[in-house]
Amino acid sequence: QLQLQESGPGLVKPSETLSLTCTVSGGSISSSSYYWGWIRQPPGKGLEWIGSIYYSGSTYYNPSLKSRVTISVDTSKNQFSLKLSSVTAADTAVYYCARHAAITMIVVVIPTYFDYWGQGTLVTVSS
Amino acid sequence: DIVMTQTPLSLSVTPGQPASISCKSSQSLLHSDGKTYLYWYLQKPGQSPQLLIYEVSSRFSGVPDRFSGSGSGTDFTLKISRVEAEDVGVYYCMQGIHLPKTFGQGTKVEIK
């Protein structure tokens, strides 16, 4: 059974960088059929896709966050990570990692939907 | 960005009764490969979202058959034939073909 587990600090100071890691178990992050993504949910609000990464390192980011986001992958550890810089209180949210099913469009592999999610981790931005 | 608009935003349902949620996208989700990239998720209280329906009408593994999806192009519907207590939570639609991936605002379903 595929499992994803987020880890990282639950409290980050304004202007600093939020860093989270997602550890995947029960499946290989190097599968050609999937991207691996991050989604966030501010308290009491809806879902916002942050970005996704392929095992090769290819990434797609939400343009609204692109200037501040870096997603990386470590296939040797079956992990992928999120860094969000210059955080403010508006970045306070539950952050989820998820498996992002991919399709091949001619020669490009693109992510479509999320099929398995981690339990989520609350990150609060506060001094 | 593709805007996903759900109605209603909240729903109170008597157990055993049907429920229906609408989702409209600002652009067609039909791709040239013939597939329509519309998905439904349920986020139960205190849990992460779980996939219910993929590509408009296909139930994900383990999803009860009281859940069904329909629609085409820009208009979609999730139906629960007979609501059970375990169906409470927030339902989200999501489009998976355009970038960035976007979700509807969510529809909160509660039991009367």
Coordinates of N, CA and C in Angstrom, one line a residue:
Chain A
Q1 N 0.8 -1.2 0.0 CA 0.0 0.0 0.0 C 0.9 1.2 0.0
L2 N 0.7 2.1 -1.0 CA 1.5 3.3 -1.1 C 1.2 4.2 0.1
Q3 N 2.2 4.8 0.7 CA 2.1 5.8 1.8 C 3.0 6.9 1.5
L4 N 2.5 8.1 1.9 CA 3.3 9.3 1.8 C 3.2 10.0 3.1
Q5 N 4.4 10.5 3.6 CA 4.5 11.1 4.9 C 5.3 12.4 4.8
E6 N 4.6 13.5 5.2 CA 5.3 14.8 5.2 C 6.0 15.0 6.5
S7 N 7.1 15.7 6.4 CA 7.9 16.0 7.6 C 8.6 17.4 7.5
G8 N 8.8 18.0 8.6 CA 9.4 19.3 8.6 C 8.9 20.2 9.7
P9 N 9.5 21.4 9.9 CA 9.1 22.3 11.0 C 7.7 22.7 10.9
G10 N 7.0 22.8 12.0 CA 5.6 23.2 12.1 C 5.5 24.7 12.2
L11 N 6.6 25.4 12.5 CA 6.6 26.8 12.7 C 7.8 27.5 12.0
V12 N 7.5 28.5 11.2 CA 8.5 29.2 10.4 C 8.3 30.7 10.6
K13 N 9.4 31.4 10.7 CA 9.3 32.8 10.9 C 9.1 33.6 9.6
P14 N 8.4 34.7 9.6 CA 8.1 35.5 8.4 C 9.5 35.8 7.8
S15 N 9.5 35.8 6.4 CA 10.6 36.1 5.6 C 11.6 34.9 5.4
E16 N 11.4 33.9 6.2 CA 12.3 32.7 6.1 C 11.8 31.7 5.1
T17 N 12.5 30.6 5.0 CA 12.1 29.6 4.0 C 11.5 28.4 4.7
L18 N 10.3 28.0 4.1 CA 9.6 26.8 4.6 C 10.2 25.6 3.9
S19 N 10.5 24.6 4.6 CA 11.1 23.4 4.0 C 10.4 22.1 4.5
L20 N 9.9 21.4 3.6 CA 9.2 20.1 3.9 C 9.7 19.0 3.0
T21 N 9.7 17.8 3.6 CA 10.1 16.6 2.8 C 8.9 15.6 2.8
C22 N 8.7 14.9 1.7 CA 7.7 13.8 1.7 C 8.5 12.5 1.4
T23 N 8.2 11.6 2.3 CA 8.9 10.3 2.1 C 7.8 9.3 1.6
V24 N 8.1 8.6 0.5 CA 7.2 7.7 -0.1 C 7.6 6.3 0.3
S25 N 6.6 5.5 0.7 CA 6.9 4.1 1.0 C 5.8 3.2 0.3
G26 N 6.2 2.0 0.0 CA 5.2 1.1 -0.7 C 5.2 1.3 -2.2
G27 N 6.1 2.0 -2.7 CA 6.2 2.3 -4.1 C 7.4 3.1 -4.5
S28 N 7.8 3.0 -5.7 CA 9.0 3.7 -6.1 C 8.7 5.1 -6.7
I29 N 9.5 6.1 -6.2 CA 9.3 7.5 -6.7 C 9.8 7.6 -8.1
S30 N 10.6 6.6 -8.6 CA 11.2 6.6 -9.9 C 10.2 6.0 -11.0
S31 N 9.0 5.7 -10.7 CA 8.0 5.3 -11.6 C 7.8 6.3 -12.7
S32 N 7.7 5.8 -14.0 CA 7.5 6.7 -15.1 C 6.1 7.1 -15.2
S33 N 5.2 6.6 -14.4 CA 3.8 6.9 -14.5 C 3.3 8.0 -13.6
Y34 N 4.2 8.5 -12.8 CA 3.7 9.5 -11.8 C 4.7 10.7 -11.7
Y35 N 4.1 11.9 -11.4 CA 4.7 13.0 -10.8 C 4.5 12.9 -9.3
W36 N 5.1 13.8 -8.6 CA 4.9 13.9 -7.1 C 4.7 15.3 -6.8
G37 N 3.6 15.6 -6.1 CA 3.2 17.0 -5.9 C 3.0 17.4 -4.5
W38 N 2.9 18.8 -4.4 CA 2.5 19.5 -3.2 C 1.3 20.3 -3.4
I39 N 0.4 20.2 -2.4 CA -0.8 21.0 -2.4 C -1.0 21.6 -1.0
R40 N -1.5 22.7 -0.8 CA -1.7 23.3 0.5 C -3.2 23.8 0.7
Q41 N -3.5 23.9 2.0 CA -4.9 24.3 2.4 C -4.8 25.2 3.6
P42 N -5.0 26.5 3.4 CA -5.1 27.4 4.5 C -6.2 27.0 5.5
P43 N -6.1 27.2 6.7 CA -7.1 26.8 7.7 C -8.5 27.3 7.3
G44 N -9.4 26.3 7.2 CA -10.8 26.6 6.8 C -11.1 27.0 5.4
K45 N -10.0 26.8 4.5 CA -10.2 27.2 3.1 C -10.0 26.0 2.2
G46 N -9.9 26.3 0.9 CA -9.8 25.3 -0.1 C -8.4 24.9 -0.5
L47 N -8.3 24.1 -1.5 CA -7.1 23.5 -1.9 C -6.4 24.2 -3.0
E48 N -5.0 24.4 -2.9 CA -4.2 25.1 -3.9 C -3.0 24.2 -4.2
W49 N -2.9 23.9 -5.5 CA -1.8 23.1 -6.0 C -0.5 24.0 -6.0
I50 N 0.6 23.5 -5.5 CA 1.8 24.3 -5.4 C 2.7 23.9 -6.6
G51 N 2.9 22.7 -6.8 CA 3.8 22.2 -7.9 C 4.0 20.7 -7.8
S52 N 4.6 20.2 -8.9 CA 4.9 18.8 -9.0 C 6.2 18.5 -9.7
I53 N 6.8 17.3 -9.3 CA 8.1 17.0 -9.9 C 8.1 15.5 -10.4
Y54 N 8.8 15.3 -11.5 CA 9.0 13.9 -12.1 C 10.3 13.4 -11.5
Y55 N 10.4 12.1 -11.6 CA 11.6 11.5 -11.0 C 12.9 12.0 -11.7
S56 N 12.8 12.4 -12.9 CA 13.9 12.9 -13.7 C 14.3 14.3 -13.3
G57 N 13.4 15.0 -12.5 CA 13.7 16.3 -12.0 C 12.8 17.4 -12.7
S58 N 12.1 17.0 -13.8 CA 11.2 17.9 -14.5 C 10.1 18.4 -13.5
T59 N 9.9 19.7 -13.6 CA 8.9 20.3 -12.6 C 7.8 21.1 -13.3
Y60 N 6.7 21.2 -12.7 CA 5.6 22.2 -13.0 C 5.3 22.9 -11.8
Y61 N 5.2 24.2 -11.8 CA 4.8 25.0 -10.7 C 3.6 25.9 -11.0
N62 N 2.9 26.2 -9.9 CA 1.8 27.1 -10.0 C 2.4 28.5 -10.2
P63 N 2.0 29.2 -11.3 CA 2.6 30.5 -11.5 C 2.4 31.5 -10.4
S64 N 1.4 31.3 -9.6 CA 1.1 32.2 -8.5 C 2.2 32.1 -7.4
L65 N 2.9 31.0 -7.4 CA 4.0 30.7 -6.3 C 5.3 30.5 -6.9
K66 N 5.4 30.5 -8.3 CA 6.6 30.0 -8.9 C 7.9 30.7 -8.5
S67 N 7.8 32.0 -8.3 CA 9.0 32.8 -8.0 C 9.6 32.4 -6.6
R68 N 8.8 31.7 -5.8 CA 9.2 31.4 -4.4 C 9.4 29.9 -4.1
V69 N 9.0 29.1 -5.1 CA 9.0 27.6 -4.9 C 10.1 26.9 -5.6
T70 N 10.6 25.9 -4.9 CA 11.6 25.0 -5.5 C 11.2 23.6 -5.0
I71 N 10.9 22.7 -5.9 CA 10.7 21.3 -5.6 C 11.8 20.4 -6.1
S72 N 12.3 19.5 -5.3 CA 13.4 18.7 -5.7 C 13.1 17.2 -5.4
V73 N 13.8 16.3 -6.0 CA 13.6 14.9 -5.7 C 14.9 14.2 -5.4
D74 N 14.8 13.2 -4.5 CA 16.0 12.4 -4.2 C 15.5 10.9 -4.4
T75 N 15.8 10.4 -5.5 CA 15.4 9.0 -5.8 C 16.0 8.0 -4.9
S76 N 17.2 8.2 -4.5 CA 17.9 7.3 -3.6 C 17.3 7.1 -2.3
K77 N 16.6 8.2 -1.8 CA 15.9 8.1 -0.6 C 14.4 7.9 -0.7
N78 N 13.9 7.9 -2.0 CA 12.5 7.8 -2.3 C 11.7 9.0 -1.6
Q79 N 12.3 10.2 -1.8 CA 11.8 11.4 -1.1 C 11.7 12.6 -2.2
F80 N 10.8 13.5 -1.9 CA 10.8 14.7 -2.6 C 10.6 15.8 -1.7
S81 N 11.0 17.0 -2.0 CA 11.0 18.1 -1.0 C 10.4 19.4 -1.6
L82 N 10.0 20.3 -0.7 CA 9.4 21.6 -1.1 C 10.2 22.6 -0.3
K83 N 10.5 23.7 -1.0 CA 11.1 24.9 -0.4 C 10.2 26.1 -0.8
L84 N 9.7 26.9 0.1 CA 9.0 28.1 -0.2 C 9.6 29.2 0.5
S85 N 10.1 30.2 -0.2 CA 10.9 31.2 0.4 C 10.1 32.4 0.7
S86 N 10.7 33.3 1.5 CA 10.0 34.6 1.8 C 8.6 34.4 2.3
V87 N 8.4 33.6 3.3 CA 7.0 33.3 3.7 C 6.4 34.4 4.5
T88 N 5.1 34.5 4.4 CA 4.3 35.4 5.2 C 3.2 34.6 5.9
A89 N 2.4 35.3 6.7 CA 1.3 34.7 7.4 C 0.3 34.0 6.4
A90 N 0.3 34.6 5.2 CA -0.6 34.0 4.2 C -0.2 32.6 3.7
D91 N 1.0 32.2 4.1 CA 1.5 30.9 3.7 C 1.2 29.8 4.8
T92 N 0.6 30.3 5.9 CA 0.1 29.3 6.9 C -0.9 28.4 6.3
A93 N -0.7 27.1 6.4 CA -1.6 26.2 5.8 C -1.2 24.7 6.2
V94 N -2.1 23.8 5.9 CA -1.7 22.4 6.0 C -1.1 22.1 4.6
Y95 N 0.0 21.5 4.6 CA 0.7 21.2 3.3 C 0.6 19.6 3.1
Y96 N 0.1 19.3 2.0 CA 0.0 17.9 1.6 C 1.0 17.5 0.5
C97 N 1.5 16.3 0.6 CA 2.2 15.8 -0.6 C 1.3 14.7 -1.1
A98 N 1.4 14.4 -2.4 CA 0.5 13.5 -3.1 C 1.2 12.9 -4.3
R99 N 0.7 11.7 -4.7 CA 1.2 11.2 -6.0 C 0.3 11.7 -7.1
H100 N 1.0 12.1 -8.2 CA 0.3 12.9 -9.2 C 0.4 12.1 -10.5
A101 N -0.7 11.4 -10.9 CA -0.7 10.5 -12.0 C -0.4 11.3 -13.3
A102 N 0.4 10.7 -14.2 CA 0.9 11.4 -15.4 C 0.4 10.7 -16.6
I103 N 0.3 11.5 -17.7 CA 0.0 11.0 -19.0 C 1.1 11.5 -20.0
T104 N 1.2 10.8 -21.1 CA 2.2 11.2 -22.1 C 1.4 11.8 -23.3
M105 N 1.8 13.1 -23.5 CA 1.2 13.8 -24.6 C 2.3 13.9 -25.7
I106 N 2.2 13.1 -26.7 CA 3.2 13.0 -27.7 C 4.6 12.6 -27.1
V107 N 5.4 13.6 -26.8 CA 6.7 13.2 -26.1 C 6.8 13.8 -24.8
V108 N 5.8 14.6 -24.3 CA 5.9 15.3 -23.0 C 5.0 14.5 -22.0
V109 N 5.6 14.3 -20.8 CA 4.8 13.7 -19.8 C 4.3 14.8 -18.9
I110 N 3.0 14.8 -18.7 CA 2.4 15.9 -17.8 C 1.6 15.3 -16.7
P111 N 1.5 16.0 -15.6 CA 0.7 15.5 -14.5 C -0.8 15.8 -14.6
T112 N -1.6 14.9 -14.1 CA -3.1 15.1 -14.2 C -3.7 15.2 -12.9
Y113 N -4.0 14.1 -12.2 CA -4.7 14.1 -11.0 C -3.9 13.5 -9.8
F114 N -4.3 13.8 -8.6 CA -3.7 13.2 -7.4 C -4.5 12.0 -7.0
D115 N -3.8 10.8 -6.8 CA -4.5 9.6 -6.4 C -4.3 9.2 -5.0
Y116 N -3.1 9.5 -4.5 CA -2.8 9.1 -3.1 C -2.2 10.4 -2.4
W117 N -2.7 10.6 -1.2 CA -2.2 11.8 -0.5 C -1.6 11.4 0.9
G118 N -0.7 12.3 1.3 CA -0.2 12.2 2.7 C -1.2 12.7 3.7
Q119 N -1.0 12.6 4.9 CA -1.9 13.0 6.0 C -1.9 14.5 6.1
G120 N -0.9 15.2 5.6 CA -0.8 16.6 5.8 C 0.0 17.1 7.0
T121 N 0.6 18.2 6.9 CA 1.3 18.8 8.1 C 1.0 20.3 8.1
L122 N 0.7 20.8 9.3 CA 0.4 22.2 9.5 C 1.6 23.0 9.6
V123 N 1.8 24.0 8.8 CA 2.9 24.9 8.9 C 2.4 26.3 9.3
T124 N 2.8 26.8 10.4 CA 2.4 28.1 10.8 C 3.5 29.1 10.6
V125 N 3.2 30.2 10.0 CA 4.2 31.3 9.8 C 3.9 32.4 10.8
S126 N 4.8 32.5 11.8 CA 4.7 33.5 12.9 C 6.0 33.7 13.5
S127 N 6.1 34.9 14.0 CA 7.4 35.3 14.7 C 7.3 34.9 16.2
Chain B
D1 N -6.0 31.1 -15.4 CA -6.3 29.9 -14.7 C -7.7 29.4 -15.0
I2 N -7.9 28.1 -15.0 CA -9.2 27.6 -15.1 C -10.0 27.7 -13.8
V3 N -11.1 28.3 -13.8 CA -11.9 28.5 -12.6 C -13.0 27.4 -12.5
M4 N -13.0 26.7 -11.4 CA -13.9 25.7 -11.2 C -14.9 26.2 -10.2
T5 N -16.2 26.2 -10.6 CA -17.3 26.7 -9.7 C -18.2 25.6 -9.3
Q6 N -18.3 25.4 -8.0 CA -19.2 24.4 -7.5 C -20.5 25.0 -6.9
T7 N -21.6 24.3 -7.1 CA -22.8 24.7 -6.4 C -23.6 23.4 -6.0
P8 N -24.3 23.4 -4.8 CA -24.2 24.5 -3.8 C -22.9 24.4 -3.0
L9 N -22.7 25.4 -2.2 CA -21.5 25.4 -1.3 C -21.7 24.6 -0.1
S10 N -23.0 24.4 0.3 CA -23.3 23.5 1.4 C -24.6 22.8 1.1
L11 N -24.7 21.6 1.8 CA -25.8 20.7 1.5 C -26.1 20.0 2.8
S12 N -27.4 19.9 3.2 CA -27.8 19.1 4.4 C -28.7 18.1 3.9
V13 N -28.4 16.8 4.1 CA -29.1 15.7 3.5 C -29.6 14.7 4.6
T14 N -30.8 14.2 4.4 CA -31.3 13.2 5.3 C -30.7 11.8 4.9
P15 N -30.2 11.0 5.8 CA -29.7 9.7 5.4 C -30.6 8.9 4.6
G16 N -30.1 8.3 3.5 CA -30.9 7.5 2.6 C -31.4 8.3 1.4
Q17 N -31.3 9.6 1.5 CA -31.8 10.5 0.4 C -30.6 10.8 -0.6
P18 N -30.9 11.1 -1.8 CA -29.9 11.4 -2.8 C -29.3 12.9 -2.6
A19 N -28.2 13.1 -3.1 CA -27.5 14.4 -3.1 C -26.8 14.6 -4.4
S20 N -26.7 15.8 -4.8 CA -26.1 16.2 -6.1 C -25.3 17.5 -6.0
I21 N -24.1 17.4 -6.6 CA -23.2 18.6 -6.6 C -22.8 18.9 -8.0
S22 N -22.9 20.2 -8.3 CA -22.5 20.6 -9.7 C -21.2 21.3 -9.7
C23 N -20.5 21.1 -10.8 CA -19.1 21.7 -11.0 C -19.1 22.2 -12.4
K24 N -18.8 23.5 -12.6 CA -18.6 24.1 -13.9 C -17.2 24.6 -14.1
S25 N -16.6 24.3 -15.2 CA -15.2 24.8 -15.5 C -15.3 26.0 -16.5
S26 N -14.4 26.9 -16.4 CA -14.4 28.1 -17.2 C -13.9 27.8 -18.6
Q27 N -13.3 26.6 -18.8 CA -12.9 26.1 -20.1 C -13.2 24.6 -20.2
S28 N -13.3 24.2 -21.4 CA -13.5 22.7 -21.6 C -12.4 21.9 -21.1
L29 N -12.8 20.8 -20.5 CA -11.8 19.8 -19.9 C -11.6 18.6 -20.9
L30 N -12.2 18.7 -22.0 CA -12.1 17.6 -23.0 C -10.8 17.8 -23.8
H31 N -10.0 16.8 -23.8 CA -8.7 16.9 -24.5 C -8.8 16.2 -25.8
S32 N -7.8 16.5 -26.7 CA -7.8 15.9 -28.0 C -7.6 14.4 -28.0
D33 N -7.2 13.8 -26.8 CA -7.1 12.4 -26.7 C -8.4 11.7 -26.5
G34 N -9.5 12.5 -26.4 CA -10.8 12.0 -26.2 C -11.2 11.9 -24.7
K35 N -10.3 12.1 -23.8 CA -10.6 12.0 -22.4 C -11.0 13.4 -21.8
T36 N -11.8 13.4 -20.8 CA -12.1 14.6 -20.1 C -11.5 14.5 -18.7
Y37 N -10.7 15.5 -18.3 CA -9.9 15.4 -17.1 C -10.5 16.2 -16.0
L38 N -11.6 15.6 -15.5 CA -12.4 16.1 -14.4 C -12.4 15.1 -13.3
Y39 N -12.1 15.5 -12.0 CA -12.0 14.6 -10.9 C -12.8 15.1 -9.7
W40 N -13.2 14.2 -8.8 CA -14.0 14.5 -7.6 C -13.2 13.9 -6.4
Y41 N -13.1 14.7 -5.3 CA -12.5 14.3 -4.1 C -13.4 14.6 -2.9
L42 N -13.3 13.8 -1.9 CA -14.0 14.0 -0.6 C -12.9 14.2 0.4
Q43 N -13.1 15.2 1.2 CA -12.2 15.5 2.4 C -13.1 15.3 3.6
K44 N -12.9 14.2 4.2 CA -13.7 13.9 5.5 C -13.1 14.7 6.6
P45 N -13.8 15.0 7.6 CA -13.3 15.9 8.7 C -12.0 15.4 9.3
G46 N -11.0 16.3 9.3 CA -9.7 16.0 9.9 C -8.9 15.1 9.0
Q47 N -9.3 14.8 7.8 CA -8.5 13.9 6.9 C -8.0 14.6 5.7
S48 N -7.1 14.0 5.0 CA -6.7 14.5 3.7 C -7.7 14.1 2.6
P49 N -7.7 14.8 1.5 CA -8.7 14.5 0.5 C -8.5 13.1 -0.1
Q50 N -9.5 12.5 -0.5 CA -9.4 11.1 -1.1 C -10.1 11.2 -2.4
L51 N -9.5 10.5 -3.4 CA -10.1 10.5 -4.7 C -11.3 9.6 -4.8
L52 N -12.4 10.1 -5.3 CA -13.6 9.4 -5.5 C -13.8 9.0 -7.0
I53 N -13.7 10.0 -7.9 CA -14.1 9.8 -9.3 C -13.0 10.4 -10.1
Y54 N -12.6 9.6 -11.2 CA -11.6 10.2 -12.1 C -12.2 10.2 -13.6
E55 N -11.7 11.1 -14.4 CA -12.2 11.2 -15.7 C -13.7 11.2 -15.8
V56 N -14.3 12.1 -15.1 CA -15.7 12.4 -15.0 C -16.6 11.3 -14.3
S57 N -16.4 10.0 -14.7 CA -17.4 9.0 -14.2 C -16.8 7.7 -13.7
S58 N -15.5 7.5 -13.7 CA -14.9 6.3 -13.2 C -14.6 6.3 -11.8
R59 N -15.2 5.3 -11.1 CA -15.0 5.3 -9.6 C -13.6 4.8 -9.3
F60 N -12.9 5.4 -8.4 CA -11.6 5.0 -7.9 C -11.7 3.7 -7.1
S61 N -10.6 3.0 -6.9 CA -10.6 1.8 -6.2 C -11.3 1.9 -4.8
G62 N -12.2 1.0 -4.5 CA -12.8 1.0 -3.2 C -14.0 2.0 -3.0
V63 N -14.3 2.8 -3.9 CA -15.3 3.8 -3.8 C -16.7 3.1 -4.0
P64 N -17.6 3.3 -3.1 CA -18.9 2.6 -3.2 C -19.7 3.1 -4.4
D65 N -20.5 2.2 -4.9 CA -21.2 2.5 -6.2 C -22.4 3.5 -6.0
R66 N -22.6 3.9 -4.8 CA -23.6 5.0 -4.6 C -23.1 6.3 -5.1
F67 N -21.8 6.4 -5.3 CA -21.2 7.6 -5.9 C -21.1 7.5 -7.4
S68 N -21.6 8.5 -8.1 CA -21.5 8.5 -9.6 C -21.2 9.9 -10.1
G69 N -20.5 9.9 -11.2 CA -20.2 11.2 -11.8 C -20.6 11.2 -13.3
S70 N -21.0 12.4 -13.7 CA -21.4 12.6 -15.1 C -21.1 14.0 -15.6
G71 N -21.3 14.2 -16.9 CA -21.1 15.5 -17.5 C -20.1 15.4 -18.7
S72 N -19.9 16.6 -19.2 CA -19.0 16.7 -20.4 C -18.6 18.2 -20.6
G73 N -17.5 18.3 -21.3 CA -17.1 19.7 -21.6 C -16.8 20.6 -20.4
T74 N -17.8 21.3 -20.0 CA -17.6 22.3 -18.9 C -18.5 22.0 -17.7
D75 N -19.5 21.2 -17.9 CA -20.5 21.0 -16.9 C -20.5 19.5 -16.3
F76 N -20.4 19.4 -15.0 CA -20.2 18.1 -14.4 C -21.1 18.0 -13.1
T77 N -21.4 16.7 -12.8 CA -22.2 16.5 -11.6 C -21.7 15.3 -10.9
L78 N -21.7 15.4 -9.6 CA -21.4 14.2 -8.7 C -22.8 13.9 -8.0
K79 N -23.1 12.7 -8.0 CA -24.4 12.3 -7.4 C -24.1 11.2 -6.3
I80 N -24.8 11.3 -5.2 CA -24.7 10.2 -4.2 C -26.2 9.7 -4.2
S81 N -26.3 8.4 -4.5 CA -27.7 7.9 -4.6 C -28.4 7.8 -3.3
R82 N -27.7 7.4 -2.3 CA -28.3 7.3 -0.9 C -27.2 7.7 0.1
V83 N -27.4 8.9 0.6 CA -26.3 9.4 1.5 C -26.3 8.6 2.8
E84 N -25.0 8.3 3.2 CA -24.8 7.7 4.5 C -24.0 8.6 5.4
A85 N -24.0 8.3 6.7 CA -23.4 9.2 7.7 C -21.9 9.4 7.3
E86 N -21.3 8.4 6.8 CA -19.8 8.4 6.5 C -19.5 9.3 5.3
D87 N -20.5 9.8 4.6 CA -20.3 10.6 3.4 C -20.1 12.1 3.8
V88 N -20.2 12.5 5.1 CA -20.0 13.9 5.4 C -18.6 14.3 5.2
G89 N -18.5 15.6 4.8 CA -17.2 16.2 4.5 C -17.4 17.3 3.5
V90 N -16.2 17.6 2.9 CA -16.2 18.6 1.8 C -15.8 17.9 0.5
Y91 N -16.6 18.1 -0.5 CA -16.4 17.6 -1.8 C -15.8 18.6 -2.7
Y92 N -14.7 18.2 -3.4 CA -14.1 19.2 -4.3 C -14.0 18.5 -5.7
C93 N -14.2 19.4 -6.7 CA -13.9 19.0 -8.1 C -12.6 19.5 -8.4
M94 N -11.9 18.9 -9.4 CA -10.6 19.4 -9.8 C -10.4 19.1 -11.3
Q95 N -9.8 20.1 -12.0 CA -9.4 19.8 -13.4 C -8.0 19.5 -13.5
G96 N -7.7 18.5 -14.3 CA -6.3 17.9 -14.4 C -5.6 18.1 -15.7
I97 N -6.1 18.9 -16.6 CA -5.5 19.0 -17.9 C -4.8 20.3 -18.2
H98 N -5.3 21.4 -17.6 CA -4.7 22.7 -17.8 C -3.8 23.0 -16.6
L99 N -2.8 23.9 -16.9 CA -1.9 24.3 -15.8 C -2.3 25.8 -15.5
P100 N -2.3 26.2 -14.2 CA -2.1 25.3 -13.1 C -3.3 24.4 -12.8
K101 N -3.1 23.3 -12.1 CA -4.2 22.5 -11.6 C -5.1 23.3 -10.7
T102 N -6.4 23.2 -10.8 CA -7.2 24.0 -10.0 C -8.4 23.2 -9.4
F103 N -8.9 23.6 -8.2 CA -9.9 22.9 -7.5 C -11.1 23.9 -7.4
G104 N -12.3 23.3 -7.3 CA -13.5 24.1 -6.9 C -13.4 24.5 -5.5
Q105 N -14.3 25.4 -5.1 CA -14.3 26.0 -3.7 C -14.6 24.9 -2.6
G106 N -15.3 23.9 -3.1 CA -15.7 22.9 -2.1 C -17.2 23.0 -1.8
T107 N -17.8 21.8 -1.6 CA -19.2 21.7 -1.1 C -19.3 20.9 0.2
K108 N -19.7 21.6 1.2 CA -19.8 20.9 2.5 C -21.1 20.1 2.6
V109 N -21.0 18.8 2.8 CA -22.2 18.0 3.0 C -22.3 17.6 4.4
E110 N -23.5 17.8 5.0 CA -23.7 17.4 6.4 C -25.0 16.6 6.4
I111 N -25.2 15.8 7.5 CA -26.3 15.0 7.7 C -27.4 15.7 8.5
K112 N -28.6 15.7 8.1 CA -29.7 16.3 8.9 C -30.0 15.5 10.2

